[in-house]
mmCIF file of C-alpha atoms in Angstrom:
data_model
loop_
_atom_site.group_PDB
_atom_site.id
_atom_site.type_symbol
_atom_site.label_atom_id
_atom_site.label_comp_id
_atom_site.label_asym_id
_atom_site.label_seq_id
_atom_site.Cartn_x
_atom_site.Cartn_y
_atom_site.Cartn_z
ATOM 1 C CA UNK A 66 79.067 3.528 -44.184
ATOM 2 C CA UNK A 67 81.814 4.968 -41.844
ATOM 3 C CA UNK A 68 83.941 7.540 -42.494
ATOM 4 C CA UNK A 69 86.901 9.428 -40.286
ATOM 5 C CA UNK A 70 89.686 11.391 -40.683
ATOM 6 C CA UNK A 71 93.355 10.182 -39.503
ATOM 7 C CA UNK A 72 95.236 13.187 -40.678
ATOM 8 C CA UNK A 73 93.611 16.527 -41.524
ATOM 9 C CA UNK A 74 96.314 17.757 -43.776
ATOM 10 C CA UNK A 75 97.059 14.893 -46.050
ATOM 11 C CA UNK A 76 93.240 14.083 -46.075
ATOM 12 C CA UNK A 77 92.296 17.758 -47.186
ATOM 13 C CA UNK A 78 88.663 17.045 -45.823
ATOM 14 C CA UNK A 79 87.193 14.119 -47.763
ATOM 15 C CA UNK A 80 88.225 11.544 -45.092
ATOM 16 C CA UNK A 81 91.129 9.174 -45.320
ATOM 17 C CA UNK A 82 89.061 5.905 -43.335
ATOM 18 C CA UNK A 83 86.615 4.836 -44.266
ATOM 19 C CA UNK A 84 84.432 1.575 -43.880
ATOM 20 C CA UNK A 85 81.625 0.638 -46.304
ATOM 21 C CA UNK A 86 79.369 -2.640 -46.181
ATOM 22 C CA UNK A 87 76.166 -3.771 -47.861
ATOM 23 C CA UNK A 88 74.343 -6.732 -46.193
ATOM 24 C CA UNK A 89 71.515 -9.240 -47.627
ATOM 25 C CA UNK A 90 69.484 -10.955 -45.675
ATOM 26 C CA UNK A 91 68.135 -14.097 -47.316
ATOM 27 C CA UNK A 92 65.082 -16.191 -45.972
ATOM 28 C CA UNK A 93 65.037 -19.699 -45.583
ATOM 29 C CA UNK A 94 61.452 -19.622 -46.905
ATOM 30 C CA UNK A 95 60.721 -17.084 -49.922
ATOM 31 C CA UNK A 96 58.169 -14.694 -48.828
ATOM 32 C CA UNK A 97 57.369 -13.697 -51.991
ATOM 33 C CA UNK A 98 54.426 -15.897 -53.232
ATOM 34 C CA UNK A 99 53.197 -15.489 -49.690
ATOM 35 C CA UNK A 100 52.937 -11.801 -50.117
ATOM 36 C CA UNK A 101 51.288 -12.133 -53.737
ATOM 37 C CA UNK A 102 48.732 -14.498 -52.539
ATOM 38 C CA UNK A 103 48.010 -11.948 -49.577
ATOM 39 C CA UNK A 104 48.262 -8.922 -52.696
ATOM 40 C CA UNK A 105 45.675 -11.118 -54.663
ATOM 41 C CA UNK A 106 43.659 -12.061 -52.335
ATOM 42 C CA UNK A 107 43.036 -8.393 -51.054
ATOM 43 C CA UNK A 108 42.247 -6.916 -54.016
ATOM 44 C CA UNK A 109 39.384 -10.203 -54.042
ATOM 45 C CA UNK A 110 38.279 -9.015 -50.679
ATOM 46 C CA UNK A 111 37.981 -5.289 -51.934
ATOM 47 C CA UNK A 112 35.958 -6.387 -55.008
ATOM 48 C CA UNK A 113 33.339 -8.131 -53.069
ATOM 49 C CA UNK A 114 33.008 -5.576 -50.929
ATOM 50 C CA UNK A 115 32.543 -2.467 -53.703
ATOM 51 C CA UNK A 116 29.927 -5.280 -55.330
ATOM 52 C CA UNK A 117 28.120 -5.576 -51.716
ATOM 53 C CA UNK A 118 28.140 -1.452 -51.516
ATOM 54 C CA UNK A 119 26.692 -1.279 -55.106
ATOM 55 C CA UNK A 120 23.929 -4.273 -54.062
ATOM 56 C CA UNK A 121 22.978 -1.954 -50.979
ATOM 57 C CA UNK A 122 22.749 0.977 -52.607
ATOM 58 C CA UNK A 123 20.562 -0.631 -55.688
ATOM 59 C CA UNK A 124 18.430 -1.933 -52.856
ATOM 60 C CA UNK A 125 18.109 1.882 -51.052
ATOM 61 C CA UNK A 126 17.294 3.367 -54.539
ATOM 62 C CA UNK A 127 14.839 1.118 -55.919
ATOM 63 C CA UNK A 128 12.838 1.458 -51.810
ATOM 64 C CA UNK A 129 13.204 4.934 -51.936
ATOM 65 C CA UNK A 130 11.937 5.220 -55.320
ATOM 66 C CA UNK A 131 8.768 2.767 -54.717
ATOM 67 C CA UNK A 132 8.181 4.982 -51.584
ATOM 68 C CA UNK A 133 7.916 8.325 -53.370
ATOM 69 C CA UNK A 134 5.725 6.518 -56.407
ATOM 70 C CA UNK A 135 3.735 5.579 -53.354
ATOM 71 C CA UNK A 136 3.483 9.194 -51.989
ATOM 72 C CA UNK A 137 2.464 10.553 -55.414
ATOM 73 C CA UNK A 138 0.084 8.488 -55.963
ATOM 74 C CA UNK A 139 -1.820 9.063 -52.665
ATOM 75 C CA UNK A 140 -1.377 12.602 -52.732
ATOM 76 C CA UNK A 141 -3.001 11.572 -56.294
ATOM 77 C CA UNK A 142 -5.908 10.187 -54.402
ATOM 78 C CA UNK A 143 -6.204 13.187 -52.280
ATOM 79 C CA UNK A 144 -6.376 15.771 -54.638
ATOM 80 C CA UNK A 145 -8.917 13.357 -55.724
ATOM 81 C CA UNK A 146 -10.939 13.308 -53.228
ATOM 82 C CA UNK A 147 -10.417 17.230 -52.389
ATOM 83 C CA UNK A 148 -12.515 18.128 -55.569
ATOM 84 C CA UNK A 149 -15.856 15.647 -54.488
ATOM 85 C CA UNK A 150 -15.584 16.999 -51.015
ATOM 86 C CA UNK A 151 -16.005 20.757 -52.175
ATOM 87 C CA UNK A 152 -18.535 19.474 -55.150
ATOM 88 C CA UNK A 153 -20.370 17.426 -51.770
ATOM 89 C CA UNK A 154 -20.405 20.875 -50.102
ATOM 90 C CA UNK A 155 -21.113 23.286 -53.042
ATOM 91 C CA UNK A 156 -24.517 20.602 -53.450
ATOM 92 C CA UNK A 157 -25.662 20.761 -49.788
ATOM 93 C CA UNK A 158 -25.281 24.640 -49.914
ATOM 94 C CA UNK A 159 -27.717 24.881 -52.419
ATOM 95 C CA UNK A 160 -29.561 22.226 -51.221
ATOM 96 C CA UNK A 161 -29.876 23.938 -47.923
ATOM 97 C CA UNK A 162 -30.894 27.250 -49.679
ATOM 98 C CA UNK A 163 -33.763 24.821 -51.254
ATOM 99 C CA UNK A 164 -34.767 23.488 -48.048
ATOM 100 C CA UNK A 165 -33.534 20.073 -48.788
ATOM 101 C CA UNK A 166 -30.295 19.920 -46.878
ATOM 102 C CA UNK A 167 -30.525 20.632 -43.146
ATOM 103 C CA UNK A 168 -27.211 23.050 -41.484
ATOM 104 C CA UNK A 169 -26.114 19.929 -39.551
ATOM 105 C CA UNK A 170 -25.619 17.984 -42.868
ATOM 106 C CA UNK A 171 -24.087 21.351 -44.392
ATOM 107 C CA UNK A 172 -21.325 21.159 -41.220
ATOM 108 C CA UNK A 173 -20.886 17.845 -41.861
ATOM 109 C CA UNK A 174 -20.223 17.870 -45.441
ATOM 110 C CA UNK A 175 -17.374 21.476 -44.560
ATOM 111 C CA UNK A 176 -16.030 19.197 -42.104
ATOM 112 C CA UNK A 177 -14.973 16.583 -44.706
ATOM 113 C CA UNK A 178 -13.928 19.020 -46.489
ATOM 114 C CA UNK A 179 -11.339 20.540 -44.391
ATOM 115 C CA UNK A 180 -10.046 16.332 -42.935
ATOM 116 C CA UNK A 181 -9.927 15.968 -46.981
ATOM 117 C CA UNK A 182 -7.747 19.168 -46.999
ATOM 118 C CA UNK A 183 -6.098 18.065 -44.598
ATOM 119 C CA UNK A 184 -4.866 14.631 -46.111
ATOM 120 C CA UNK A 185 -4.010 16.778 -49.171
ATOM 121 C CA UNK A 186 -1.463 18.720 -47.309
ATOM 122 C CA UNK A 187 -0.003 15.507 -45.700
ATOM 123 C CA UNK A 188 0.440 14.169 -49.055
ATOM 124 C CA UNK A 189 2.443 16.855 -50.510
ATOM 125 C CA UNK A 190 4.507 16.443 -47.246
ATOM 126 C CA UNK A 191 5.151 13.189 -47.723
ATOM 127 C CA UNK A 192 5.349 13.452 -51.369
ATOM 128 C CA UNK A 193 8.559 16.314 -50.652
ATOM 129 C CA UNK A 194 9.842 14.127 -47.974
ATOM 130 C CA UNK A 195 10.105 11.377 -50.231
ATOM 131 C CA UNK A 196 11.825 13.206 -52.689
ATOM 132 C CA UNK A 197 14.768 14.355 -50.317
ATOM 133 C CA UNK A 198 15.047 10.725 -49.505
ATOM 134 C CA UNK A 199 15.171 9.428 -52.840
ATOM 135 C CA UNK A 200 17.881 12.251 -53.738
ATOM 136 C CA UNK A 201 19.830 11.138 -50.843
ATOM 137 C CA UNK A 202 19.642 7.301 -52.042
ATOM 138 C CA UNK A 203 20.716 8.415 -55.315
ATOM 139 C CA UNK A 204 23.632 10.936 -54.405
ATOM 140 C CA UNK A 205 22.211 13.852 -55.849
ATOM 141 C CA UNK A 206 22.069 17.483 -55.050
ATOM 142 C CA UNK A 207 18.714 18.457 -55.978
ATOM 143 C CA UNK A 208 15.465 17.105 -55.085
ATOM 144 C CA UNK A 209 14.364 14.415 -57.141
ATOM 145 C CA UNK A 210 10.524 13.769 -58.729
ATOM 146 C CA UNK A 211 9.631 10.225 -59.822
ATOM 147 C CA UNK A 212 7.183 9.552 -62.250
ATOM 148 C CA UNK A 213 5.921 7.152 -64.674
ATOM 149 C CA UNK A 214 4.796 3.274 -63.798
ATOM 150 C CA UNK A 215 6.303 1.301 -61.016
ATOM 151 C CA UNK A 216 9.377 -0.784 -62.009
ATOM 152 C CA UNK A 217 8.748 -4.460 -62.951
ATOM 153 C CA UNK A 218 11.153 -7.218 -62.555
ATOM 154 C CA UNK A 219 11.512 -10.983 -63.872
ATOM 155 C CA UNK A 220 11.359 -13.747 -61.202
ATOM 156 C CA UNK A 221 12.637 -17.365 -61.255
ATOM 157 C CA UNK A 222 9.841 -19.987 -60.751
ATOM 158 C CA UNK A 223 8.705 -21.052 -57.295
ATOM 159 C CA UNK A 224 9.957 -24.559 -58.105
ATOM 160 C CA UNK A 225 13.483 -23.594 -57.730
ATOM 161 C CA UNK A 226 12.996 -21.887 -54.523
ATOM 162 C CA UNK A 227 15.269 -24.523 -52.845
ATOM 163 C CA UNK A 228 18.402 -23.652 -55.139
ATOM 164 C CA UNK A 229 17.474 -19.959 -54.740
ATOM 165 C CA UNK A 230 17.969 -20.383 -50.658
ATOM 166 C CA UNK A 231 20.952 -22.545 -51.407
ATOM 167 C CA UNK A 232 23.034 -19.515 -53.802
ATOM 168 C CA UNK A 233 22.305 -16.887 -50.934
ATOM 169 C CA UNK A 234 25.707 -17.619 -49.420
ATOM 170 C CA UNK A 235 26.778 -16.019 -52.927
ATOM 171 C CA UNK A 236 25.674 -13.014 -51.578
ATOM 172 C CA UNK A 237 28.598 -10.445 -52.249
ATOM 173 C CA UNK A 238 28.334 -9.285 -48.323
ATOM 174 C CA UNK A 239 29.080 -13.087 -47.467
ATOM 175 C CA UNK A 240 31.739 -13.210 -50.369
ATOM 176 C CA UNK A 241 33.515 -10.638 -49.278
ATOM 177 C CA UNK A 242 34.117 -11.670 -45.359
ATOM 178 C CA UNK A 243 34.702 -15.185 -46.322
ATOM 179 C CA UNK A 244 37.449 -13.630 -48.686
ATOM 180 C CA UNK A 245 38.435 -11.645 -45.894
ATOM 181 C CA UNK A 246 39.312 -15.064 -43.867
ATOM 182 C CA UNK A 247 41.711 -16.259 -46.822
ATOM 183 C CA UNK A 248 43.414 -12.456 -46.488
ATOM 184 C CA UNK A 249 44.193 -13.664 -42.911
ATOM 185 C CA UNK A 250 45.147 -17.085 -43.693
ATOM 186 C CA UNK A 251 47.515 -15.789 -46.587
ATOM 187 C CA UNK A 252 49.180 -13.370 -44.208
ATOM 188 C CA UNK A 253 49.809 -15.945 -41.536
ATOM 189 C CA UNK A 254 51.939 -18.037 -44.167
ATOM 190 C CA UNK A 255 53.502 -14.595 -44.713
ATOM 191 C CA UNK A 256 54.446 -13.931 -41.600
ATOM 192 C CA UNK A 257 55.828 -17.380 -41.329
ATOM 193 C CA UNK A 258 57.638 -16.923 -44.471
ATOM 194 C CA UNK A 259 59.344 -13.586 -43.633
ATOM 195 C CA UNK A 260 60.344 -13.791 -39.763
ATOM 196 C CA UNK A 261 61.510 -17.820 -40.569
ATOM 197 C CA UNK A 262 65.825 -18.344 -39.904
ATOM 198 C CA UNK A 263 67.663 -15.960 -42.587
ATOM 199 C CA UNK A 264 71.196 -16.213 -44.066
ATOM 200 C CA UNK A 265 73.166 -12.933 -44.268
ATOM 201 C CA UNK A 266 75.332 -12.413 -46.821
ATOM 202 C CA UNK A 267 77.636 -9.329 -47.042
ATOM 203 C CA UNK A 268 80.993 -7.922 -48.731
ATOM 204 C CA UNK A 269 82.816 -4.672 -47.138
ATOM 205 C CA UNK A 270 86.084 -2.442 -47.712
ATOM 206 C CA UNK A 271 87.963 -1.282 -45.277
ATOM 207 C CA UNK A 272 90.823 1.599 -45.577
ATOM 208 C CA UNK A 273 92.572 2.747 -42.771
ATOM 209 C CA UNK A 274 95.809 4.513 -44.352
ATOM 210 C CA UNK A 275 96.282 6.293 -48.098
ATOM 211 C CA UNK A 276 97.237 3.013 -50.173
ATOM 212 C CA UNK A 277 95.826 0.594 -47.630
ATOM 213 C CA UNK A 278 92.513 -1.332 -48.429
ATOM 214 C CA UNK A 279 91.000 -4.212 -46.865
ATOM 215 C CA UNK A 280 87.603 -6.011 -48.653
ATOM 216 C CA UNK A 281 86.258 -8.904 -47.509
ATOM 217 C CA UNK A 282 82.956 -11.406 -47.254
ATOM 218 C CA UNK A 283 80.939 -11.963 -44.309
ATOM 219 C CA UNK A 284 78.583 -14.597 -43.525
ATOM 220 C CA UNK A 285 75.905 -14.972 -40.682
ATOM 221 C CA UNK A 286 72.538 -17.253 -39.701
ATOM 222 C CA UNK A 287 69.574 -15.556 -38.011
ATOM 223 C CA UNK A 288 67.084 -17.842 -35.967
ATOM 224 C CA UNK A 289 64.097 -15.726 -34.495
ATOM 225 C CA UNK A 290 63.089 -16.883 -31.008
ATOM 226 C CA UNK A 291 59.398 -16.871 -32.423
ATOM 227 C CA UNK A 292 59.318 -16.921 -36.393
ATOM 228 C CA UNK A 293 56.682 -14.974 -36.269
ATOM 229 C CA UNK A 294 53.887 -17.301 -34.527
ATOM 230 C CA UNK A 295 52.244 -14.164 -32.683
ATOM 231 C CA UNK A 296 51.795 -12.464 -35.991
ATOM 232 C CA UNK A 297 50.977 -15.034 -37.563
ATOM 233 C CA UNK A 298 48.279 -16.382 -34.712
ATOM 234 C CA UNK A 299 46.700 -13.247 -34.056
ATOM 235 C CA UNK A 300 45.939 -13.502 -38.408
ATOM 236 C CA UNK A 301 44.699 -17.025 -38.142
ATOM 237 C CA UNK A 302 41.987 -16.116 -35.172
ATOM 238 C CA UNK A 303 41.131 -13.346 -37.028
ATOM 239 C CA UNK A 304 40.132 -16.007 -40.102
ATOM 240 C CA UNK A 305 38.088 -18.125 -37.902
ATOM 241 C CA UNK A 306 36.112 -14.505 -36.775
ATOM 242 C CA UNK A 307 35.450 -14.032 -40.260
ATOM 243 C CA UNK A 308 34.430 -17.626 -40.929
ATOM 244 C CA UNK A 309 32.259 -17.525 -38.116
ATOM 245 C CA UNK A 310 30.553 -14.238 -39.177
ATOM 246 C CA UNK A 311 30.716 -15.622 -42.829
ATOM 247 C CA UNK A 312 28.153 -18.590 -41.405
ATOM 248 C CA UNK A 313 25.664 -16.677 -39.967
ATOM 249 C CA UNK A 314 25.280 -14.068 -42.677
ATOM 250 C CA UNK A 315 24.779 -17.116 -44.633
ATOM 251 C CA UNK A 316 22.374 -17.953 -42.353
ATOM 252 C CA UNK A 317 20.756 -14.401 -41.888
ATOM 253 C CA UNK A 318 20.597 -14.463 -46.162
ATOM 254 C CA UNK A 319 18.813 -17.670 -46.749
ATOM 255 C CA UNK A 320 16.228 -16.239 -44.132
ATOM 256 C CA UNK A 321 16.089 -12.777 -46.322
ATOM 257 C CA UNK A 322 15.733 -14.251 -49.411
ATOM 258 C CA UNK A 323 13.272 -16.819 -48.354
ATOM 259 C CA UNK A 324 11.094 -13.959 -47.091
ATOM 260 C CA UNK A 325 11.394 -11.998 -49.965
ATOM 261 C CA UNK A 326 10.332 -14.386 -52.149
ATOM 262 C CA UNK A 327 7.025 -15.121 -49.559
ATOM 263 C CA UNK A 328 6.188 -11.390 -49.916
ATOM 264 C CA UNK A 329 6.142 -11.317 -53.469
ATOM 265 C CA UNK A 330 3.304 -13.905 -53.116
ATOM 266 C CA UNK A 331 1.800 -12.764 -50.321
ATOM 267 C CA UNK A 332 1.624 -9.060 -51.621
ATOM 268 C CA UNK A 333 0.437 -10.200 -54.612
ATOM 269 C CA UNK A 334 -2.220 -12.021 -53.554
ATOM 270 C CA UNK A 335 -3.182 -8.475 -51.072
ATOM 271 C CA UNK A 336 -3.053 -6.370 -54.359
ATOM 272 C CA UNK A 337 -5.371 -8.328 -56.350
ATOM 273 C CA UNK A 338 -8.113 -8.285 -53.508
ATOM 274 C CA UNK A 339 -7.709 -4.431 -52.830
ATOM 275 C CA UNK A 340 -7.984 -4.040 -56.529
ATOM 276 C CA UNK A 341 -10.409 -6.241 -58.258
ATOM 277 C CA UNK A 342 -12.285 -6.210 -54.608
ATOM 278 C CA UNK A 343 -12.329 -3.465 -52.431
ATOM 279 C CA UNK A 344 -11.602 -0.460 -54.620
ATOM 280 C CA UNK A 345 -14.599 -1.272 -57.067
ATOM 281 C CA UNK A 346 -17.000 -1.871 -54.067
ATOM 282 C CA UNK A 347 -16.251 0.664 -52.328
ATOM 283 C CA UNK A 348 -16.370 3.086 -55.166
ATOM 284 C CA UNK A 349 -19.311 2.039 -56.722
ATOM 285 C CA UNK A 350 -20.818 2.202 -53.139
ATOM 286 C CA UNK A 351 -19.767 5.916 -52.701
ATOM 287 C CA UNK A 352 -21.115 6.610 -56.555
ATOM 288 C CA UNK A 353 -24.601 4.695 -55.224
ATOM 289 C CA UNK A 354 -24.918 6.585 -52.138
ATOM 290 C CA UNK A 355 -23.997 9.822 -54.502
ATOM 291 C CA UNK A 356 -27.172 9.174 -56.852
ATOM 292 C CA UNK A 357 -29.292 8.113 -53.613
ATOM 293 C CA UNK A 358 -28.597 11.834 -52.493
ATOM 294 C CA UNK A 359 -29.566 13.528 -55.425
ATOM 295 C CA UNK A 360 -33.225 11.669 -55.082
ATOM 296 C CA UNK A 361 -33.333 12.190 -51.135
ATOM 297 C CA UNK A 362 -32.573 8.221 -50.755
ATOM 298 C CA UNK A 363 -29.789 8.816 -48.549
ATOM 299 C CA UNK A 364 -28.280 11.271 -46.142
ATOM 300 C CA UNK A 365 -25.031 13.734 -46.619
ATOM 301 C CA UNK A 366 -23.311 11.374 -43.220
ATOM 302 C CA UNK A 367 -23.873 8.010 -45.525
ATOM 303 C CA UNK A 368 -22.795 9.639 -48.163
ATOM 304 C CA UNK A 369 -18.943 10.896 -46.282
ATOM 305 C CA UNK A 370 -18.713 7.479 -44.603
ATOM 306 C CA UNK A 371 -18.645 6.233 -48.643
ATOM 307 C CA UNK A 372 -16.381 8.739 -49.653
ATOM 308 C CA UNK A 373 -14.147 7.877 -46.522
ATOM 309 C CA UNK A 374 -14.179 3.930 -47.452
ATOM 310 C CA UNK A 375 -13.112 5.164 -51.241
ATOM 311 C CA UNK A 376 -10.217 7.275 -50.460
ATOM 312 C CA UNK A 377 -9.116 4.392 -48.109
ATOM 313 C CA UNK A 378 -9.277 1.943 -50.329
ATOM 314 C CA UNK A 379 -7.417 4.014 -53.163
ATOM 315 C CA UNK A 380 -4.744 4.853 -50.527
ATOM 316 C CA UNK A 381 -4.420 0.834 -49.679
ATOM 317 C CA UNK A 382 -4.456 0.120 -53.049
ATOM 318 C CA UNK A 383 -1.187 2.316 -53.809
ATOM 319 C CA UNK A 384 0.597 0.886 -51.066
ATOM 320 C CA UNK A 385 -0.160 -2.791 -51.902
ATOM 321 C CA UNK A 386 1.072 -1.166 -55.544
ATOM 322 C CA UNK A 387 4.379 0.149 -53.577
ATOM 323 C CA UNK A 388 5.073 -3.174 -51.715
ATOM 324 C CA UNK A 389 4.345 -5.638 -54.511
ATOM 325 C CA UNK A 390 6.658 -3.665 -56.657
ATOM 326 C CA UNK A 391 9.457 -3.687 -53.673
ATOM 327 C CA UNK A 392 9.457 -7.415 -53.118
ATOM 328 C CA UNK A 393 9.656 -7.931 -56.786
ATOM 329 C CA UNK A 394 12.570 -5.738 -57.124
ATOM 330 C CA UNK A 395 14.362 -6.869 -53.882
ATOM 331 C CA UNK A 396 13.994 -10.671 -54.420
ATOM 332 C CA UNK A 397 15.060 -9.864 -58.065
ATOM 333 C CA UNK A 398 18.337 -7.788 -57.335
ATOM 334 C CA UNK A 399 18.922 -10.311 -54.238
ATOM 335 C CA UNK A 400 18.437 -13.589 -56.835
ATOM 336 C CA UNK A 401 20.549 -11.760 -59.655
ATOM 337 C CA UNK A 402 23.766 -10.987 -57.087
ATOM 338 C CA UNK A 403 23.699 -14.860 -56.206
ATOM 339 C CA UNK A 404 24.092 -15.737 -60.267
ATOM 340 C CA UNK A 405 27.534 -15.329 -60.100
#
């Protein structure tokens, strides 16, 4: 739009020339579908990556979780523990009052007390530690307190382990860089599409004079010198990036999922031994060495080693609890985002 004045008077201010003219620049190649299939696949792209997010933070919950059930229950243990030690010691006071118990034995029974003490006040650490972290997993504002059993999940058989291994490219992470690479591709074709040679169209009116109008039509070609093949190769090597990232996350996957699924046998297989194994032998050897004292069959330092080897035990057993439970859940969520 152009506008002047020729004569003040007669043109009392509003202009007697004037020029308008609308242009329309029409592409060779339509753009349009280019720009929807760059539109659709983005929003594909997006997806994948809110699904990965949601996988991860699944994942961070359910660890966190298992790792303050873990803390509980050895602070469990401790608090355990903490009420034999001070029985141990209340029995060798009076036993040294009786002449059975010597004041070495008497030290050494206090001094299990306060290591026992000790590991109590570690656990409740731990156990408020734990309880930030899980908080943070989950968003919250407030501390949060687990409690009940540990979570259980379903597993496939073993005998489809080699399908299993095969889906883990399904993995939304992967999905959503591999969908990444079509965004690239589709926005090369778009920048092909929209800097290609354009027609221009356009109409204009002309006055010059009160009473004197001049319209016409105009038409013009535009060739760009490039068509948009820097655009449009910077997108493509961007594509083959996310390809090659795309292959070794698969990669990296298949390797994480195969492990998972080893730990849930191999922590399986360490559960069952601390727990039909170690646990009963080693408490029914601190219970033995407990009814040895009481008869004089034993001494108050056989008798601490026992307890020691008990509250070991009991804290193993919790963690091979904690890391079964993990693997299960882990291979589980892992398996179920490859379903789709």
């Amino acid at each position: 739009a152009e506008d002047g004045i020729r004569d003040l008077v007669r043109s009392r201010g509003l202009g007697d020339v004037y020029k308008r003219q609308v242009q329309q620049y029409v592409p060779f190649d339509d753009p349009t579908p280019a720009r929807r299939d760059v539109l659709e696949r983005q929003a594909e792209a997006r997806l994948a990556r809110a699904t990965a997010m949601q996988l991860d933070a699944r994942l961070a919950i359910a660890s966190a979780w298992i790792t303050a059930w873990a803390a509980t229950e050895r602070r469990a243990a401790a608090e355990h523990e903490y009420e034999l030690a001070r029985a141990i010691v209340d029995v060798t006071t009076r036993g040294l009052a009786a002449g059975v118990f010597t004041s070495p034995e008497l030290a050494d029974a206090k001094a299990f007390l306060a290591e026992v003490d000790v590991r109590r006040s570690d656990a409740e650490g731990e156990v408020s530690e734990t309880s930030f972290a899980l908080a943070e997993a989950m968003a919250a504002t407030t501390t949060v307190r687990v409690a009940g059993a540990l979570p259980s999940a379903p597993l496939p058989p073993a005998t489809v382990a080699t399908e299993l291994l095969a889906r883990a490219q399904r993995l939304p992470a992967i999905a959503a860089v591999r969908l990444s690479a079509r965004v690239d591709r589709a926005r090369a074709v778009e920048e092909r599409a929209a800097r290609g040679p354009q027609v221009i169209v356009g109409a204009e009116v002309f006055r010059d004079e009160p009473g004197a109008f001049v319209a016409g039509l105009s038409i013009g070609f535009s060739m760009p010198h490039d068509r948009g093949q820097r655009e449009a190769r910077e997108a493509e090597l961007a594509a083959r990036t996310s390809d090659a990232e795309a292959s070794q996350l698969g990669a990296r996957a298949a390797i994480q999922l195969a492990r998972g699924l080893h730990e849930v046998t191999h922590t399986q297989e360490v559960l069952e031994k601390l727990r039909d194994l170690l646990v009963p032998a080693t408490e029914d050897a601190a219970a033995r060495r407990q009814r040895a004292l009481a008869i004089g069959e034993t001494t108050i330092v056989e008798l601490l080693a026992a307890r020691r080897a008990a509250l070991l035990a009991r804290s193993r057993l919790a963690d091979a609890r904690a890391a079964h439970a993990w693997a299960r859940i882990a291979a589980y969520l892992l398996v179920e985002a490859t379903a789709s």
